[in-house]
Short mmCIF file of C-alpha atoms in Angstrom, two decimals:
data_model
loop_
_atom_site.label_atom_id
_atom_site.label_comp_id
_atom_site.label_asym_id
_atom_site.label_seq_id
_atom_site.Cartn_x
_atom_site.Cartn_y
_atom_site.Cartn_z
CA UNK A 1196 92.23 107.61 135.02
CA UNK A 1197 90.84 106.64 131.07
CA UNK A 1198 92.56 104.43 128.91
CA UNK A 1199 95.66 104.51 126.94
CA UNK A 1200 94.59 107.23 124.08
CA UNK A 1201 95.76 104.25 121.10
CA UNK A 1202 93.21 101.84 123.12
CA UNK A 1203 90.30 105.02 123.74
CA UNK A 1204 90.80 106.22 119.90
CA UNK A 1205 90.25 102.29 118.96
CA UNK A 1206 86.93 101.78 120.77
CA UNK A 1207 85.55 105.48 120.00
CA UNK A 1208 86.04 104.36 116.00
CA UNK A 1209 83.66 101.06 116.99
CA UNK A 1210 82.07 102.97 119.04
CA UNK A 1211 80.82 105.25 116.09
CA UNK A 1212 80.47 102.44 113.73
CA UNK A 1213 77.66 100.22 116.26
CA UNK A 1214 76.07 103.87 116.06
CA UNK A 1215 75.68 103.76 112.69
CA UNK A 1216 74.24 100.15 112.51
CA UNK A 1217 70.33 99.01 113.32
CA UNK A 1218 69.69 97.67 116.52
CA UNK A 1219 69.38 94.60 116.49
CA UNK A 1220 71.36 91.74 115.56
CA UNK A 1221 74.97 90.31 115.88
CA UNK A 1222 78.18 92.16 114.83
CA UNK A 1223 81.08 90.02 113.89
CA UNK A 1224 84.60 91.05 114.28
CA UNK A 1225 86.70 88.95 111.66
CA UNK A 1226 90.16 88.82 112.64
CA UNK A 1227 93.38 87.71 111.78
CA UNK A 1228 95.94 87.87 114.68
CA UNK A 1229 97.52 90.58 113.48
CA UNK A 1230 97.40 93.72 115.24
CA UNK A 1231 95.21 95.79 113.44
CA UNK A 1232 91.90 93.60 113.47
CA UNK A 1233 93.26 91.90 117.32
CA UNK A 1234 92.68 95.96 118.51
CA UNK A 1235 89.71 95.69 116.53
CA UNK A 1236 88.36 92.48 118.13
CA UNK A 1237 88.86 93.89 121.90
CA UNK A 1238 87.71 97.38 121.23
CA UNK A 1239 84.07 95.13 119.60
CA UNK A 1240 84.88 93.01 122.75
CA UNK A 1241 84.30 96.18 125.14
CA UNK A 1242 81.98 98.33 123.45
CA UNK A 1243 79.10 95.61 122.92
CA UNK A 1244 78.12 95.13 125.97
CA UNK A 1245 77.84 98.77 126.78
CA UNK A 1246 75.76 99.82 123.34
CA UNK A 1247 72.02 100.14 124.37
CA UNK A 1248 70.51 98.10 123.38
CA UNK A 1249 73.13 96.00 124.93
CA UNK A 1250 74.87 94.39 121.68
CA UNK A 1251 75.66 90.22 121.20
CA UNK A 1252 79.35 90.47 118.90
CA UNK A 1253 81.27 87.47 117.66
CA UNK A 1254 84.79 87.13 116.38
CA UNK A 1255 85.73 84.65 113.75
CA UNK A 1256 89.78 84.14 111.88
CA UNK A 1257 90.04 82.17 108.26
CA UNK A 1258 92.16 79.47 107.80
CA UNK A 1259 93.57 79.76 104.97
CA UNK A 1260 95.58 76.57 104.97
CA UNK A 1261 98.51 78.88 103.46
CA UNK A 1262 101.23 78.12 105.72
CA UNK A 1263 102.60 75.35 108.16
CA UNK A 1264 100.96 75.10 111.18
CA UNK A 1265 97.67 77.41 110.29
CA UNK A 1266 95.27 75.38 111.46
CA UNK A 1267 97.15 75.62 115.30
CA UNK A 1268 97.68 79.71 114.68
CA UNK A 1269 93.80 80.08 113.88
CA UNK A 1270 93.02 77.53 116.76
CA UNK A 1271 95.15 80.12 119.37
CA UNK A 1272 93.43 83.11 117.42
CA UNK A 1273 89.89 81.76 119.04
CA UNK A 1274 91.35 81.46 122.28
CA UNK A 1275 92.14 84.89 122.34
CA UNK A 1276 88.82 86.18 120.59
CA UNK A 1277 87.16 84.07 123.25
CA UNK A 1278 89.19 85.07 126.10
CA UNK A 1279 87.92 88.96 124.79
CA UNK A 1280 84.50 87.59 125.61
CA UNK A 1281 83.31 87.23 121.90
CA UNK A 1282 80.65 84.61 121.40
CA UNK A 1283 80.50 82.89 119.20
CA UNK A 1284 84.49 82.82 118.55
CA UNK A 1285 85.45 80.16 115.89
CA UNK A 1286 88.03 80.05 112.91
CA UNK A 1287 86.75 78.72 109.36
CA UNK A 1288 89.12 76.95 106.95
CA UNK A 1289 88.92 78.10 103.44
CA UNK A 1290 90.88 76.08 100.52
CA UNK A 1291 92.45 78.71 98.36
CA UNK A 1292 91.94 78.37 94.51
CA UNK A 1293 94.38 80.03 91.95
CA UNK A 1294 91.38 81.94 89.61
CA UNK A 1295 92.93 85.71 89.73
CA UNK A 1296 96.00 85.30 91.26
CA UNK A 1297 97.01 84.16 95.07
CA UNK A 1298 96.07 87.39 96.86
CA UNK A 1299 93.04 87.43 94.58
CA UNK A 1300 92.05 84.12 95.35
CA UNK A 1301 93.14 83.94 99.14
CA UNK A 1302 90.42 87.20 99.67
CA UNK A 1303 88.06 85.97 97.15
CA UNK A 1304 87.96 82.79 99.76
CA UNK A 1305 88.40 84.75 102.65
CA UNK A 1306 85.05 86.37 102.06
CA UNK A 1307 82.57 83.83 100.75
CA UNK A 1308 83.88 81.74 104.29
CA UNK A 1309 82.90 85.55 105.83
CA UNK A 1310 79.47 85.55 103.62
CA UNK A 1311 78.95 82.11 104.93
CA UNK A 1312 79.52 83.14 108.41
CA UNK A 1313 77.29 86.26 108.76
CA UNK A 1314 74.04 84.61 106.73
CA UNK A 1315 74.22 82.06 109.39
CA UNK A 1316 74.91 83.65 112.01
CA UNK A 1317 71.86 86.49 111.03
CA UNK A 1318 74.70 89.13 111.57
CA UNK A 1319 74.03 92.69 111.25
CA UNK A 1320 77.52 93.10 110.04
CA UNK A 1321 81.24 91.96 109.62
CA UNK A 1322 84.11 94.60 111.04
CA UNK A 1323 87.03 94.47 109.31
CA UNK A 1324 90.44 95.68 110.46
CA UNK A 1325 91.57 97.87 107.83
CA UNK A 1326 93.68 101.30 108.26
CA UNK A 1327 94.25 104.59 106.97
CA UNK A 1328 97.64 102.87 105.96
CA UNK A 1329 96.00 99.77 104.14
CA UNK A 1330 93.64 102.40 102.90
CA UNK A 1331 96.81 104.51 101.08
CA UNK A 1332 98.47 101.30 99.93
CA UNK A 1333 95.14 100.81 98.06
CA UNK A 1334 95.16 104.12 96.64
CA UNK A 1335 98.61 103.53 95.14
CA UNK A 1336 98.01 100.26 93.70
CA UNK A 1337 94.98 101.76 91.92
CA UNK A 1338 97.18 104.79 90.54
CA UNK A 1339 99.04 101.79 89.88
CA UNK A 1340 96.34 99.82 87.70
CA UNK A 1341 95.49 103.07 86.15
CA UNK A 1342 91.87 101.77 86.76
CA UNK A 1343 90.20 105.26 87.37
CA UNK A 1344 88.33 106.73 89.64
CA UNK A 1345 87.20 104.35 91.35
CA UNK A 1346 89.96 102.28 92.12
CA UNK A 1347 91.75 105.71 93.31
CA UNK A 1348 88.83 106.08 95.44
CA UNK A 1349 90.36 103.04 97.83
CA UNK A 1350 88.20 100.74 100.17
CA UNK A 1351 85.17 102.13 101.07
CA UNK A 1352 84.01 102.33 104.56
CA UNK A 1353 81.02 100.24 104.37
CA UNK A 1354 79.87 97.99 101.41
CA UNK A 1355 77.27 94.84 101.29
CA UNK A 1356 78.33 91.45 99.34
CA UNK A 1357 75.63 89.37 98.04
CA UNK A 1358 76.51 85.31 98.13
CA UNK A 1359 75.60 84.16 95.17
CA UNK A 1360 72.51 82.10 95.17
CA UNK A 1361 71.56 83.52 98.39
CA UNK A 1362 67.99 85.15 99.10
CA UNK A 1363 69.01 87.06 101.45
CA UNK A 1364 69.75 91.17 101.30
CA UNK A 1365 73.38 90.38 101.30
CA UNK A 1366 76.44 90.89 103.93
CA UNK A 1367 77.20 94.64 104.83
CA UNK A 1368 81.01 94.93 106.03
CA UNK A 1369 82.46 97.90 108.14
CA UNK A 1370 85.69 99.07 107.83
CA UNK A 1371 85.77 101.46 111.32
CA UNK A 1372 89.41 101.79 111.75
CA UNK A 1373 90.15 103.51 108.35
CA UNK A 1374 90.82 107.09 109.95
CA UNK A 1375 92.78 105.16 112.45
CA UNK A 1376 96.68 104.22 111.11
CA UNK A 1377 98.47 101.39 112.04
CA UNK A 1378 100.83 103.02 114.13
CA UNK A 1379 97.33 103.51 116.92
CA UNK A 1380 96.24 99.72 116.23
CA UNK A 1381 99.51 98.43 118.05
CA UNK A 1382 100.13 100.69 120.72
CA UNK A 1383 96.95 100.01 121.45
CA UNK A 1384 97.25 96.19 121.50
CA UNK A 1385 100.46 96.93 123.69
CA UNK A 1386 98.44 98.75 126.08
CA UNK A 1387 95.90 95.86 126.09
CA UNK A 1388 98.44 93.11 126.73
CA UNK A 1389 97.82 91.47 123.62
CA UNK A 1390 100.41 89.83 121.67
CA UNK A 1391 99.58 90.22 118.08
CA UNK A 1392 100.89 88.06 115.20
CA UNK A 1393 103.19 88.82 112.02
CA UNK A 1394 101.85 87.16 108.88
CA UNK A 1395 105.14 86.40 107.15
CA UNK A 1396 103.19 87.04 103.37
CA UNK A 1397 103.54 90.61 104.69
CA UNK A 1398 106.53 90.67 104.53
CA UNK A 1399 106.90 88.49 101.49
CA UNK A 1400 107.85 90.77 98.26
CA UNK A 1401 106.18 88.37 95.84
CA UNK A 1402 103.29 90.31 97.46
CA UNK A 1403 102.35 93.78 95.12
CA UNK A 1404 100.59 95.47 98.32
CA UNK A 1405 103.76 94.57 100.63
CA UNK A 1406 106.49 96.40 98.13
CA UNK A 1407 103.89 99.23 98.55
CA UNK A 1408 104.26 99.39 101.89
CA UNK A 1409 107.96 98.70 102.27
CA UNK A 1410 109.40 99.76 99.58
CA UNK A 1411 107.42 102.47 97.65
CA UNK A 1412 105.51 104.62 100.07
CA UNK A 1413 109.46 104.90 102.23
CA UNK A 1414 110.25 106.04 98.90
CA UNK A 1415 107.88 108.86 98.23
CA UNK A 1416 107.63 109.84 102.00
CA UNK A 1417 111.66 110.27 101.25
CA UNK A 1418 111.67 111.91 97.98
CA UNK A 1419 108.13 114.26 98.87
CA UNK A 1420 108.53 114.53 102.56
CA UNK A 1421 106.08 112.99 105.29
CA UNK A 1422 102.44 112.79 105.04
CA UNK A 1423 102.17 110.85 101.72
CA UNK A 1424 99.99 108.44 104.26
CA UNK A 1425 97.44 111.02 105.06
CA UNK A 1426 98.09 113.12 101.87
CA UNK A 1427 96.69 109.34 99.19
CA UNK A 1428 93.51 108.45 101.84
CA UNK A 1429 92.07 111.65 101.76
CA UNK A 1430 92.34 111.72 97.83
CA UNK A 1431 90.70 108.33 98.13
CA UNK A 1432 88.19 110.25 100.15
CA UNK A 1433 87.41 112.83 98.06
CA UNK A 1434 86.52 110.77 94.27
CA UNK A 1435 84.93 108.78 96.54
CA UNK A 1436 81.87 110.90 95.98
CA UNK A 1437 81.99 111.67 92.75
CA UNK A 1438 82.35 107.90 91.70
CA UNK A 1439 79.36 107.24 93.96
CA UNK A 1440 77.82 109.46 92.13
CA UNK A 1441 79.03 108.27 88.07
CA UNK A 1442 78.51 104.29 89.18
CA UNK A 1443 75.04 105.44 90.14
CA UNK A 1444 74.32 107.34 86.83
CA UNK A 1445 76.61 103.83 84.77
CA UNK A 1446 73.87 101.24 86.78
CA UNK A 1447 71.20 102.90 85.30
CA UNK A 1448 72.70 103.18 81.49
CA UNK A 1449 73.73 99.87 82.11
CA UNK A 1450 70.17 98.65 82.35
CA UNK A 1451 69.46 100.61 79.67
CA UNK A 1452 72.07 99.33 77.03
CA UNK A 1453 71.74 95.56 78.59
CA UNK A 1454 69.09 93.16 76.00
CA UNK A 1455 66.83 91.63 78.77
CA UNK A 1456 66.58 88.08 78.95
CA UNK A 1457 70.47 87.28 76.95
CA UNK A 1458 72.30 87.21 80.35
CA UNK A 1459 72.00 91.26 80.28
CA UNK A 1460 69.69 92.41 82.86
CA UNK A 1461 71.54 93.15 86.16
CA UNK A 1462 75.15 94.78 87.03
CA UNK A 1463 77.94 94.75 89.21
CA UNK A 1464 77.40 93.79 92.40
CA UNK A 1465 79.16 94.64 95.93
CA UNK A 1466 82.61 94.88 96.59
CA UNK A 1467 84.18 91.22 95.29
CA UNK A 1468 82.21 90.78 92.56
CA UNK A 1469 78.96 89.00 95.22
CA UNK A 1470 76.55 88.24 92.63
CA UNK A 1471 79.04 86.04 90.48
CA UNK A 1472 79.69 85.21 86.97
CA UNK A 1473 76.78 85.24 84.52
CA UNK A 1474 76.75 82.80 81.45
CA UNK A 1475 76.79 86.40 79.76
CA UNK A 1476 75.95 89.82 79.31
CA UNK A 1477 75.07 91.76 75.89
CA UNK A 1478 74.82 94.49 74.78
CA UNK A 1479 73.60 97.31 72.01
CA UNK A 1480 76.09 98.86 70.68
CA UNK A 1481 74.67 101.95 69.18
CA UNK A 1482 73.74 102.41 73.12
CA UNK A 1483 76.96 102.14 74.95
CA UNK A 1484 78.32 104.09 72.15
CA UNK A 1485 75.98 106.56 73.00
CA UNK A 1486 77.10 107.58 75.91
CA UNK A 1487 79.82 109.65 77.54
CA UNK A 1488 82.95 107.59 78.18
CA UNK A 1489 83.13 107.77 81.83
CA UNK A 1490 79.95 105.61 81.87
CA UNK A 1491 80.88 103.98 79.04
CA UNK A 1492 83.89 102.59 80.31
CA UNK A 1493 81.78 102.30 84.12
CA UNK A 1494 79.66 100.27 81.99
CA UNK A 1495 81.81 97.41 79.82
CA UNK A 1496 83.75 97.01 83.22
CA UNK A 1497 80.91 96.28 85.32
CA UNK A 1498 79.70 93.79 82.48
CA UNK A 1499 83.23 91.90 82.72
CA UNK A 1500 83.09 91.50 86.38
CA UNK A 1501 79.77 90.31 85.97
CA UNK A 1502 80.94 87.84 83.55
CA UNK A 1503 83.49 86.58 85.69
CA UNK A 1504 86.70 88.49 85.11
CA UNK A 1505 88.04 89.18 88.29
CA UNK A 1506 88.73 92.53 89.65
CA UNK A 1507 91.64 92.87 91.12
CA UNK A 1508 92.78 91.88 87.68
CA UNK A 1509 91.02 94.05 85.07
CA UNK A 1510 92.81 97.12 84.39
CA UNK A 1511 91.62 100.05 82.82
CA UNK A 1512 93.97 99.20 79.46
CA UNK A 1513 91.70 96.10 79.14
CA UNK A 1514 88.31 97.70 79.35
CA UNK A 1515 89.99 99.89 76.75
CA UNK A 1516 90.92 97.82 74.80
CA UNK A 1517 86.82 96.42 75.27
CA UNK A 1518 85.44 99.78 74.30
CA UNK A 1519 87.54 100.38 70.85
CA UNK A 1520 84.80 97.06 69.88
CA UNK A 1521 82.15 99.70 70.35
CA UNK A 1522 83.97 102.92 69.61
CA UNK A 1523 86.49 101.65 66.88
CA UNK A 1524 85.80 98.80 65.71
CA UNK A 1525 87.42 97.56 62.43
CA UNK A 1526 86.29 94.53 61.87
CA UNK A 1527 88.44 92.90 65.19
CA UNK A 1528 86.75 90.28 66.83
CA UNK A 1529 87.33 89.83 70.61
CA UNK A 1530 88.95 91.04 73.23
CA UNK A 1531 90.40 88.64 76.03
CA UNK A 1532 90.15 89.40 79.51
CA UNK A 1533 91.32 88.31 82.91
CA UNK A 1534 89.44 85.23 84.36
CA UNK A 1535 88.76 83.17 80.40
CA UNK A 1536 86.63 86.16 79.94
CA UNK A 1537 86.24 87.08 75.95
CA UNK A 1538 84.47 90.39 75.49
CA UNK A 1539 83.46 89.86 71.05
CA UNK A 1540 81.37 91.65 68.42
CA UNK A 1541 78.62 89.96 66.30
CA UNK A 1542 75.93 91.57 64.40
CA UNK A 1543 75.33 95.24 66.34
CA UNK A 1544 75.42 93.57 69.75
CA UNK A 1545 78.72 93.18 72.45
CA UNK A 1546 78.88 90.29 74.57
CA UNK A 1547 81.18 89.19 77.41
CA UNK A 1548 81.05 85.46 78.20
CA UNK A 1549 83.61 82.48 78.42
CA UNK A 1550 85.75 81.91 75.90
CA UNK A 1551 85.24 78.94 75.74
CA UNK A 1552 81.83 79.21 74.82
CA UNK A 1553 82.84 81.67 72.16
CA UNK A 1554 85.58 79.08 70.49
CA UNK A 1555 82.66 76.45 70.68
CA UNK A 1556 80.26 78.52 68.85
CA UNK A 1557 82.77 79.57 66.01
CA UNK A 1558 84.10 75.89 65.87
CA UNK A 1559 87.14 76.83 66.59
#
């Protein structure tokens, strides 16, 4: 008799993800202790020793320190990971700042810790437990922000982050469970005798994602019928190819329009802005104006992120205002962007950098 169908589904997803990686190197499961990442960790512990060749597999949990008793909770998760057979299994405590809002700040702290862990262990990849439900929520949040096709494309199945100051090729992240729903991971945990931890933050309506999960999506299901989650996730997949092609063209346009040697070389890093803020980004306005809008706005968004504007809070309205500095300039000096970044036009050039730097330069 085979495993429970939910367990089998999670294992198959992990097996396929492992098959798509280089044969050598450790794979790490990032585990919060919730049902999604716990089912992922258990599947990785099962599949890694059965891979050909056998693959080392570890697990890590991040202690954000945002709740009382978080260190105790992290220790419990580590014991579960070790009990599953993941080695090494450990936790990393982080300090969550305030930049870009609480959700973005926690995310940045988490990814920075995962980057460091993966590089230290020379891991081939870090597996994340995001599901189809998470994908649908991400697409709906992107729609609400009005940030274009890239936001509507949702989360990629895999991506590479290049930590600031690192000479390594970067850290690869993989989401094996994007085609599975949250109910499947819960069933898998029950079948394996694993008790997931439900983060209280996942029920806090102060967070936009929680409101989407418990209010917006149920309302859409009620008004339009079942299948909204699947439809949103499918839309994300369909838009990703288009967004990838446009982003590739935009990267070339970025390099062509950037002023070399003045902070203008390079483009947006992997997910989460892994390249880190640059001192400044400078473009020739004439070259930007000659681009189709679909490419130009991508270039402007990438420049704002490279200059330090958090991707999660940079919305289409911000990019549109910067675009007006290029296409509808009537002498306006600057546009203030999230993260203390300012875009301003001067002498036929468009500059992105810290707002304080431009104020200091003008003597205000």
